[in-house]
PDB file of C-alpha atoms in Angstrom:
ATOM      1  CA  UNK Z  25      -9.046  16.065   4.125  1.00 56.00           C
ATOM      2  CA  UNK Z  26     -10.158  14.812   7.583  1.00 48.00           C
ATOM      3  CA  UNK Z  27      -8.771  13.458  10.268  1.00 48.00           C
ATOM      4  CA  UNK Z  28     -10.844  11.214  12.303  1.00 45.00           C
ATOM      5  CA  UNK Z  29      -9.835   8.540  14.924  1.00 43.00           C
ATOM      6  CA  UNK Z  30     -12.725   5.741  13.914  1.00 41.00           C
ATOM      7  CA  UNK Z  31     -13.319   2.961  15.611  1.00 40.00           C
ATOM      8  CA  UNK Z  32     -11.951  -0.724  15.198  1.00 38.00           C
ATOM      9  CA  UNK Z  33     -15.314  -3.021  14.169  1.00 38.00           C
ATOM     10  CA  UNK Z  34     -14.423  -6.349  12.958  1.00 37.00           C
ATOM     11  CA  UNK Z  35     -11.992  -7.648   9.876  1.00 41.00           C
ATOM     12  CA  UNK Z  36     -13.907  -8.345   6.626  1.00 48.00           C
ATOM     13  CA  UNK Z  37     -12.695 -10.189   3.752  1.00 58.00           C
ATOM     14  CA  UNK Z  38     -11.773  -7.423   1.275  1.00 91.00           C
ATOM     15  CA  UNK Z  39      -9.531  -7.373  -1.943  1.00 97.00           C
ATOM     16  CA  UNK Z  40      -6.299  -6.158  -1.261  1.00 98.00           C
ATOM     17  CA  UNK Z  41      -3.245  -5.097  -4.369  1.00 97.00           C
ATOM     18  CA  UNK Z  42       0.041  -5.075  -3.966  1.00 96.00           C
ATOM     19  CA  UNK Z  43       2.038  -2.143  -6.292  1.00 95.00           C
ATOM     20  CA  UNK Z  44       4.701  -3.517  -7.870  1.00 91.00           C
ATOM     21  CA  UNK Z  45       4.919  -1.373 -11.424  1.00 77.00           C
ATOM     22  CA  UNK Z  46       7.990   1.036 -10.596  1.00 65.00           C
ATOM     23  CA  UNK Z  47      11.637   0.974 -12.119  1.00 54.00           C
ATOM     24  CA  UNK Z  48      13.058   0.672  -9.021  1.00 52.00           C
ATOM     25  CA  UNK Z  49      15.541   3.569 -10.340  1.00 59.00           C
ATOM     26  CA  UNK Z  50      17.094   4.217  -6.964  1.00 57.00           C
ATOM     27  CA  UNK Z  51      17.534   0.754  -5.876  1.00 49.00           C
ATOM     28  CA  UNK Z  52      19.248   0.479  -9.035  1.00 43.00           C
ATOM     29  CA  UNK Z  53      17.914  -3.516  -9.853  1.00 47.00           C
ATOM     30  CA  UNK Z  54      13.980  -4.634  -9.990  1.00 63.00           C
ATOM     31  CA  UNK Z  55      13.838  -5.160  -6.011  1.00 82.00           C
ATOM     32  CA  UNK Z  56       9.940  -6.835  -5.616  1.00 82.00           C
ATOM     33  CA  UNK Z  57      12.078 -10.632  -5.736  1.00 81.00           C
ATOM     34  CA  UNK Z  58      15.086  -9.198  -3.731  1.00 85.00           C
ATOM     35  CA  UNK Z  59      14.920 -11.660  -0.704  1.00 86.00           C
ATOM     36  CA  UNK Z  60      14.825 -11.048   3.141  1.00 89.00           C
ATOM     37  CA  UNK Z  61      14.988 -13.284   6.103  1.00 84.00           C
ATOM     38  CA  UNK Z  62      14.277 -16.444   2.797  1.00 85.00           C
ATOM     39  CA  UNK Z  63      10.774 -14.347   1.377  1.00 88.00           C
ATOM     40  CA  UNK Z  64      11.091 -11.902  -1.138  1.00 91.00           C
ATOM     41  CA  UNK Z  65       9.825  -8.564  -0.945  1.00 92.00           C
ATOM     42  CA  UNK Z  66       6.601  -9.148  -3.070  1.00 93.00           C
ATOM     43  CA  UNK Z  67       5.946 -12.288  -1.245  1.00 94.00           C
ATOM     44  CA  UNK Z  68       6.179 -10.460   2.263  1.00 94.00           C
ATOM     45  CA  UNK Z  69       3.929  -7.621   1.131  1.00 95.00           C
ATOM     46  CA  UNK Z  70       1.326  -9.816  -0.225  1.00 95.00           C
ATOM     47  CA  UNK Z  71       1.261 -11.935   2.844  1.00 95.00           C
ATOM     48  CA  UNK Z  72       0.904  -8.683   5.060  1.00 96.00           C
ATOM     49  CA  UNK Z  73      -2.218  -7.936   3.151  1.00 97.00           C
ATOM     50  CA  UNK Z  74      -3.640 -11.845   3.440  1.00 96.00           C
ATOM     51  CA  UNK Z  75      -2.803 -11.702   7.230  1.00 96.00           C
ATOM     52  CA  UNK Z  76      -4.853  -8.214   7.108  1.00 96.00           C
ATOM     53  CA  UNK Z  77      -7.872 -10.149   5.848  1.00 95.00           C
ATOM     54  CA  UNK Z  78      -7.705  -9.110   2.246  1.00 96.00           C
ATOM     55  CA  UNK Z  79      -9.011 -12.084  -0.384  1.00 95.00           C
ATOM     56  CA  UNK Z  80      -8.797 -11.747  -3.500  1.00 96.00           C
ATOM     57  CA  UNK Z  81      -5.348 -11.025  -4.059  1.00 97.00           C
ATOM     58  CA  UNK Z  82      -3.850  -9.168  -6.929  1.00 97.00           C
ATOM     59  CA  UNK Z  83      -0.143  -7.628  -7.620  1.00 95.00           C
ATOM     60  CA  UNK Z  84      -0.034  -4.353 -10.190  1.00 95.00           C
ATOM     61  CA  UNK Z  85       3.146  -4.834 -12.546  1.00 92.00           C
ATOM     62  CA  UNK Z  86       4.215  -2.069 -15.112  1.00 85.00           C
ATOM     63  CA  UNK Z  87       2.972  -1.806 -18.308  1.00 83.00           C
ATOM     64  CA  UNK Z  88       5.002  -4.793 -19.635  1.00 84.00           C
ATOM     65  CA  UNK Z  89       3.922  -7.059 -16.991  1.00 84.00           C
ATOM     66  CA  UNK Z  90       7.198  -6.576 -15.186  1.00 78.00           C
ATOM     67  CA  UNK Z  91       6.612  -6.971 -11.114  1.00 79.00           C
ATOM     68  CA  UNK Z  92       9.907  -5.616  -9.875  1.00 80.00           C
ATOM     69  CA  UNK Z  93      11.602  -8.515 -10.915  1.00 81.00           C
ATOM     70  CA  UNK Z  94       8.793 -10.718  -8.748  1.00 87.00           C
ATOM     71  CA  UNK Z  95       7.153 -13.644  -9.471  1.00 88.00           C
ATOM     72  CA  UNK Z  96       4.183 -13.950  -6.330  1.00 89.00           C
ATOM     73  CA  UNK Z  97       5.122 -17.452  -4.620  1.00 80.00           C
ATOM     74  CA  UNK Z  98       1.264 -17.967  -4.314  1.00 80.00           C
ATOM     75  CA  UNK Z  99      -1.555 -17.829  -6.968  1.00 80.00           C
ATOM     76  CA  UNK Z 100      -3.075 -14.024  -7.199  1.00 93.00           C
ATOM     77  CA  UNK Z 101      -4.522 -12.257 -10.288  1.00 95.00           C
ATOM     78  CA  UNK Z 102      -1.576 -10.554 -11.939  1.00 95.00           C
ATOM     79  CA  UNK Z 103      -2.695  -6.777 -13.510  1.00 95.00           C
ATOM     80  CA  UNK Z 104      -0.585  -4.666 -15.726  1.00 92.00           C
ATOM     81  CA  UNK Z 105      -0.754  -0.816 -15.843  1.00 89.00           C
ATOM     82  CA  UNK Z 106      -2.141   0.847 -18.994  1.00 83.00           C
ATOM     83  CA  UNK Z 107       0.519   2.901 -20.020  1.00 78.00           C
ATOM     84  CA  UNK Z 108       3.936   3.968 -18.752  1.00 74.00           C
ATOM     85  CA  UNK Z 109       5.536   6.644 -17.047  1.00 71.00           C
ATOM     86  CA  UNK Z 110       2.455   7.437 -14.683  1.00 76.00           C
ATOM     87  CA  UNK Z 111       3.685   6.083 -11.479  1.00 81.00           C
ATOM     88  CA  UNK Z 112       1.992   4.330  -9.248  1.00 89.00           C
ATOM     89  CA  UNK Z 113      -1.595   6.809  -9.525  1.00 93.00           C
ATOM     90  CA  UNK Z 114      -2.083   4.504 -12.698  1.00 94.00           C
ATOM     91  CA  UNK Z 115      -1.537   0.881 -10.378  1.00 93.00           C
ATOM     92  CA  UNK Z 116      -4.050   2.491  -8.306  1.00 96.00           C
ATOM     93  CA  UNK Z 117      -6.437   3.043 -10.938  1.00 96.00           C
ATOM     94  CA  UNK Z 118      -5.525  -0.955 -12.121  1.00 96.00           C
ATOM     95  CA  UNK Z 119      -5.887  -2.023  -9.194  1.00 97.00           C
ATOM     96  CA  UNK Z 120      -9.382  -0.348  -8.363  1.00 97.00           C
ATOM     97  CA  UNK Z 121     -10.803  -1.277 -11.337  1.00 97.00           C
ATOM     98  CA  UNK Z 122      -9.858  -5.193 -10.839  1.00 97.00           C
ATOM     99  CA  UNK Z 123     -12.012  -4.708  -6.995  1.00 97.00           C
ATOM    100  CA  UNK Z 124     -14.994  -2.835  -8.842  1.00 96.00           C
ATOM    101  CA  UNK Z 125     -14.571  -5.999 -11.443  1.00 95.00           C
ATOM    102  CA  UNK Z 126     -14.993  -7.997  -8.560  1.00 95.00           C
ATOM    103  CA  UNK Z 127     -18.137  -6.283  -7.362  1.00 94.00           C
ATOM    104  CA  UNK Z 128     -16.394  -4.742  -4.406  1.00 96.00           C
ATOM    105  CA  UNK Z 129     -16.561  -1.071  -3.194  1.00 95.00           C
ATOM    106  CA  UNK Z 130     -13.016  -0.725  -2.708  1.00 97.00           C
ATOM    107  CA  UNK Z 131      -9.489  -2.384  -2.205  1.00 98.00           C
ATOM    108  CA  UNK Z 132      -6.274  -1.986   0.363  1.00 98.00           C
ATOM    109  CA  UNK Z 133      -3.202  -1.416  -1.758  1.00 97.00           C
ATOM    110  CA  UNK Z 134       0.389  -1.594  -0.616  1.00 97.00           C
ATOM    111  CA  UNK Z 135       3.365  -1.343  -2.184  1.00 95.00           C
ATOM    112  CA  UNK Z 136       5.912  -3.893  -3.257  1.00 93.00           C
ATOM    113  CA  UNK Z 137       8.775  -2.768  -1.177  1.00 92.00           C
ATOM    114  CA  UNK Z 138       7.078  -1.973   2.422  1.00 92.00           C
ATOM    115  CA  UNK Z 139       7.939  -5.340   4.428  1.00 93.00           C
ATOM    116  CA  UNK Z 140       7.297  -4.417   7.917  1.00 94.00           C
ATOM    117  CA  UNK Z 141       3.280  -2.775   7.484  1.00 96.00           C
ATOM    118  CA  UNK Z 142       1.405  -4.504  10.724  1.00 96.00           C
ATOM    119  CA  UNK Z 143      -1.587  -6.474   9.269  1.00 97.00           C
ATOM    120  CA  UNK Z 144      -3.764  -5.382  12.438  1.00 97.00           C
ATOM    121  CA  UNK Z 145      -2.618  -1.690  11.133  1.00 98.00           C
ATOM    122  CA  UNK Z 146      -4.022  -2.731   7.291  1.00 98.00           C
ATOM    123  CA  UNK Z 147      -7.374  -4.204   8.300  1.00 97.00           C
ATOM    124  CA  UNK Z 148      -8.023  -1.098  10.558  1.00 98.00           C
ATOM    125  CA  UNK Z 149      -7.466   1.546   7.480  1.00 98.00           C
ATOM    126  CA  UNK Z 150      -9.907  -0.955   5.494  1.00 97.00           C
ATOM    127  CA  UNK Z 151     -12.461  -1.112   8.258  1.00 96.00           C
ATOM    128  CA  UNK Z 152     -12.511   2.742   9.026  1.00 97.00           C
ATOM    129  CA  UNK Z 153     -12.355   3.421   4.918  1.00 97.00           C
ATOM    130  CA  UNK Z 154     -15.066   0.958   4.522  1.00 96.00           C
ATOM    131  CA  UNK Z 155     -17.590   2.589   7.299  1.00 95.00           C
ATOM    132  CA  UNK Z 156     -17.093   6.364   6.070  1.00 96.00           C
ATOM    133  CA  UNK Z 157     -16.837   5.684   2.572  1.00 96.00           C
ATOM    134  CA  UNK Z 158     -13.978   6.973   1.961  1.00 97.00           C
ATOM    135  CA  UNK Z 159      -9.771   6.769   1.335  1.00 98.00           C
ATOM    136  CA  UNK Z 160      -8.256   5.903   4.985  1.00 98.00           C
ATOM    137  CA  UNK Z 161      -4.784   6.107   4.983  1.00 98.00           C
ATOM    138  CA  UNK Z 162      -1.773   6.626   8.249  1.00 98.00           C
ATOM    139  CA  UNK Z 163      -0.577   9.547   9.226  1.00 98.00           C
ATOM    140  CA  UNK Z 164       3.244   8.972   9.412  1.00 96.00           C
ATOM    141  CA  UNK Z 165       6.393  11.293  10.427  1.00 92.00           C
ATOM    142  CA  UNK Z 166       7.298  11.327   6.496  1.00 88.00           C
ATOM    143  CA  UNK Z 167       7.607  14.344   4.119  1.00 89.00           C
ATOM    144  CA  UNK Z 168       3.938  13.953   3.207  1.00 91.00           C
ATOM    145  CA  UNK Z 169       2.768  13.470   6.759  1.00 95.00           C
ATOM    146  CA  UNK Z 170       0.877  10.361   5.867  1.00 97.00           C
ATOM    147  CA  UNK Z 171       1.401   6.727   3.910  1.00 97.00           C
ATOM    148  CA  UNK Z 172      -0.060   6.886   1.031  1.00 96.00           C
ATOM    149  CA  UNK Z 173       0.545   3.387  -0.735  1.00 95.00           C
ATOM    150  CA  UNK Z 174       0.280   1.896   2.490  1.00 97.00           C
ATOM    151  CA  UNK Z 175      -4.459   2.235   3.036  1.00 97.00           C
ATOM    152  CA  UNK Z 176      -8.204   1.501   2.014  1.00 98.00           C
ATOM    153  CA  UNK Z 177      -9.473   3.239  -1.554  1.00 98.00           C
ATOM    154  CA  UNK Z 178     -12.809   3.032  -2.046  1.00 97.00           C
ATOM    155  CA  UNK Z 179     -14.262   3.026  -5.859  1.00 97.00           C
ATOM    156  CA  UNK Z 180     -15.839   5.756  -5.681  1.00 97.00           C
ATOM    157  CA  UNK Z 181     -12.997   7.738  -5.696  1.00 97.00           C
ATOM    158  CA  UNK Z 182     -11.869   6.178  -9.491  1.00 96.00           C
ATOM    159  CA  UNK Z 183     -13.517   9.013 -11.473  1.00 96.00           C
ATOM    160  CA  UNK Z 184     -11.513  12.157  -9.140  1.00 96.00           C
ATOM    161  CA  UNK Z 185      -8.322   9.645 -10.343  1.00 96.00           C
ATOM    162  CA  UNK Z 186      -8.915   9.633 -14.227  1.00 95.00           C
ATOM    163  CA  UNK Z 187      -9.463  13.301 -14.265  1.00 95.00           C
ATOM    164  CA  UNK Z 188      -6.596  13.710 -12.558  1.00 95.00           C
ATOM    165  CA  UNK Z 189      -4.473  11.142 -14.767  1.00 93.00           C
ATOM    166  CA  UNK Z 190      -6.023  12.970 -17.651  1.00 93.00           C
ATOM    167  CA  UNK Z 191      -4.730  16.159 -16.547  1.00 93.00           C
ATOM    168  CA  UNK Z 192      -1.310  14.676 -16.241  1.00 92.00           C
ATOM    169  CA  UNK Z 193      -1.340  14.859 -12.336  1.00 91.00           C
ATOM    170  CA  UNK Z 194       1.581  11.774 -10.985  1.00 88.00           C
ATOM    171  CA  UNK Z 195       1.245  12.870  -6.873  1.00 90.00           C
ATOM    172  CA  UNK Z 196      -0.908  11.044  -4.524  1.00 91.00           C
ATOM    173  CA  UNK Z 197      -1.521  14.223  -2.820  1.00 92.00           C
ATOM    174  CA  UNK Z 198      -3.653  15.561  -6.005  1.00 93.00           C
ATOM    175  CA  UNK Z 199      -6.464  12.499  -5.042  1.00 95.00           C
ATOM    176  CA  UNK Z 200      -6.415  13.066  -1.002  1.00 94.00           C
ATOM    177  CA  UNK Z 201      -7.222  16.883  -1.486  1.00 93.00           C
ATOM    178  CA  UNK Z 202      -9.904  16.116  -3.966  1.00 95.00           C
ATOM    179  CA  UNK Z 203     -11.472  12.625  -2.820  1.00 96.00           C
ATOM    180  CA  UNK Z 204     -12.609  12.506   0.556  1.00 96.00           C
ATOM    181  CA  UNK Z 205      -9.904  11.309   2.818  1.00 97.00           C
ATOM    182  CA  UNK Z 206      -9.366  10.487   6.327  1.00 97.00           C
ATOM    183  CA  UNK Z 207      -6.240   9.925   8.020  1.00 98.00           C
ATOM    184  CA  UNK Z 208      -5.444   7.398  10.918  1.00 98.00           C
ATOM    185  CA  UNK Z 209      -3.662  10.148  13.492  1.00 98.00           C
ATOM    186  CA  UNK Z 210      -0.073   9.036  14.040  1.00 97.00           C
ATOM    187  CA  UNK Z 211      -1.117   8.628  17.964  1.00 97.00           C
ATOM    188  CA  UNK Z 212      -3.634   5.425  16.744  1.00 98.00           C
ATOM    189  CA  UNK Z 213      -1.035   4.471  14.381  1.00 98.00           C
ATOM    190  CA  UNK Z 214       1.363   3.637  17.246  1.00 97.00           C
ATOM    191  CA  UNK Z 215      -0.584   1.576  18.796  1.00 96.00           C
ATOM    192  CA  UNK Z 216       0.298  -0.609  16.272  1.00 96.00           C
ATOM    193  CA  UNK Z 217       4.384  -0.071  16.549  1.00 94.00           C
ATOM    194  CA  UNK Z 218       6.887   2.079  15.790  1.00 94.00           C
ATOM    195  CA  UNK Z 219       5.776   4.242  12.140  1.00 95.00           C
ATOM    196  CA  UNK Z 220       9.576   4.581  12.000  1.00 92.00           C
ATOM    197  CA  UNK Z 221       9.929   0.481  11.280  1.00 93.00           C
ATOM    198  CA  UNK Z 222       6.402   0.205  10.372  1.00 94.00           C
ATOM    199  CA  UNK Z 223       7.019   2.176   7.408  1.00 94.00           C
ATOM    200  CA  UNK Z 224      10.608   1.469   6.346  1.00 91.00           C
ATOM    201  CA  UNK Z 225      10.780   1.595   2.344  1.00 88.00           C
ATOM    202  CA  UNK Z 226      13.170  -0.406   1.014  1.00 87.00           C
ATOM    203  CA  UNK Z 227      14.072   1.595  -2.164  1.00 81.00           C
ATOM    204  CA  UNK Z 228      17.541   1.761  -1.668  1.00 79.00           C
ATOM    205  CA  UNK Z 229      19.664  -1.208  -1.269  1.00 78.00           C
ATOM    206  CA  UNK Z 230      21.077   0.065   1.968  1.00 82.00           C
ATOM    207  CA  UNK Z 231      17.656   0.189   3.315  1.00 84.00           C
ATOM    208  CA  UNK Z 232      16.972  -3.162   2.359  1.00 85.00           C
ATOM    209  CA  UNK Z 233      20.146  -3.944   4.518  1.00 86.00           C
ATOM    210  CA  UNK Z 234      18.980  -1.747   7.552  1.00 87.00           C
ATOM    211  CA  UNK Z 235      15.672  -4.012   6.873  1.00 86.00           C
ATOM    212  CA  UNK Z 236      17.657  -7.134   7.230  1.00 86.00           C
ATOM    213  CA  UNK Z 237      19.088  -5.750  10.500  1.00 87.00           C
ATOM    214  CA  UNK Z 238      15.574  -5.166  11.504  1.00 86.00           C
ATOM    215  CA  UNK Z 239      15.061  -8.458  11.645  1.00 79.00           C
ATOM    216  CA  UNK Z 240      18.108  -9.764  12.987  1.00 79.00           C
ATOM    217  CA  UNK Z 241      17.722  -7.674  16.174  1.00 78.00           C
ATOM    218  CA  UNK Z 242      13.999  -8.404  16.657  1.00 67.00           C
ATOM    219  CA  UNK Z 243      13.082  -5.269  16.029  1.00 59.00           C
ATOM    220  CA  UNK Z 244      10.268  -6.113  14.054  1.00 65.00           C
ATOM    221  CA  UNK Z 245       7.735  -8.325  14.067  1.00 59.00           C
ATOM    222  CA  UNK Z 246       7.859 -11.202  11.440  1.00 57.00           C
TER     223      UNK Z 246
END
């Protein structure tokens, strides 16, 4: 992978997916309707993404057609994944082959239970992904380093995914070492606010309080 700064052109309109297929195992409930500050989860996550510029909209459920427990509050295409148990890899595949559907090269995803992603932040991964062609994702202080259901994925990276769904890969850091990847340095991600709130996770239900604290104090922007 690469890590290149970019530059910041203009905001396109651009598809943009919201992952909302997990069990929510360590929250312990389906979490994508759990509410915060009166807007559920889903809800907040799909608006970050409209803010961002993205149009059409679409929200990955599970193989059931279970969102998290979510029903979107506004009219987007609802996908399902194809079969269970692969994590979210398989909403990404889902999801990119809705945008190629669409006749677009690529789509921002984001998942279901990140509230507090800066829509400035999310149309700058979509404009530097869509000028190099490839994934664009933040670097982050996180065990991985960077964000990865938090960025741009371009099409062409859908046939490095099925092989690696084929092969029984699950981690997101099988496609950015085999697709060509850049990553937003943490020092450009800043500019945009604090990583630490940016990318809070709610998958614990004391995290979803700390997210409701968040709020409370101002700490983040609405």
């Amino acid at each position: 992978m690469t890590r290149t700064p970019g530059r910041r052109n203009h905001r396109a309109l651009l598809p943009g997916a919201v992952l909302a297929g997990g069990g929510s195992r360590r929250f312990g409930s389906p979490k994508g309707g759990e509410p915060l500050s009166g807007r559920s989860l889903g809800d907040r996550a799909l608006e970050r993404l409209r803010r961002a510029g993205a149009n059409p909209l679409a929200a990955v459920a599970d193989h059931r057609g279970d969102a998290s427990g979510w029903t979107p509050g506004e009219a987007v295409t609802m996908l399902r994944d194809g079969s269970p148990d692969t994590g979210p890899l398989e909403g990404l595949r889902v999801a990119l082959d809705w945008a190629r559907g669409v006749g677009a090269g690529g789509t921002l995803v984001l998942a279901v239970d990140t509230p507090f992603v800066p829509p400035d932040l999310l149309a700058r991964l979509a404009e530097d992904g869509q000028r190099t062609g490839s994934v664009c994702l933040p670097e982050s202080d996180g065990p991985r380093g960077f964000e990865p259901l938090c960025g741009w994925y371009p099409v062409s990276c859908l046939e490095d995914l099925n092989q690696i769904l084929a092969d029984g890969g699950r981690a997101f850091v099988d496609l950015v070492n085999r697709a060509p990847t850049m990553l937003l340095p943490l020092d450009e991600v800043r500019r945009y606010g604090d990583p630490a709130v940016q990318f809070v996770n709610v998958n614990r239900p004391e995290t979803l309080e700390e997210a409701k604290r968040l709020l409370a104090s101002d700490g983040v922007a609405v």
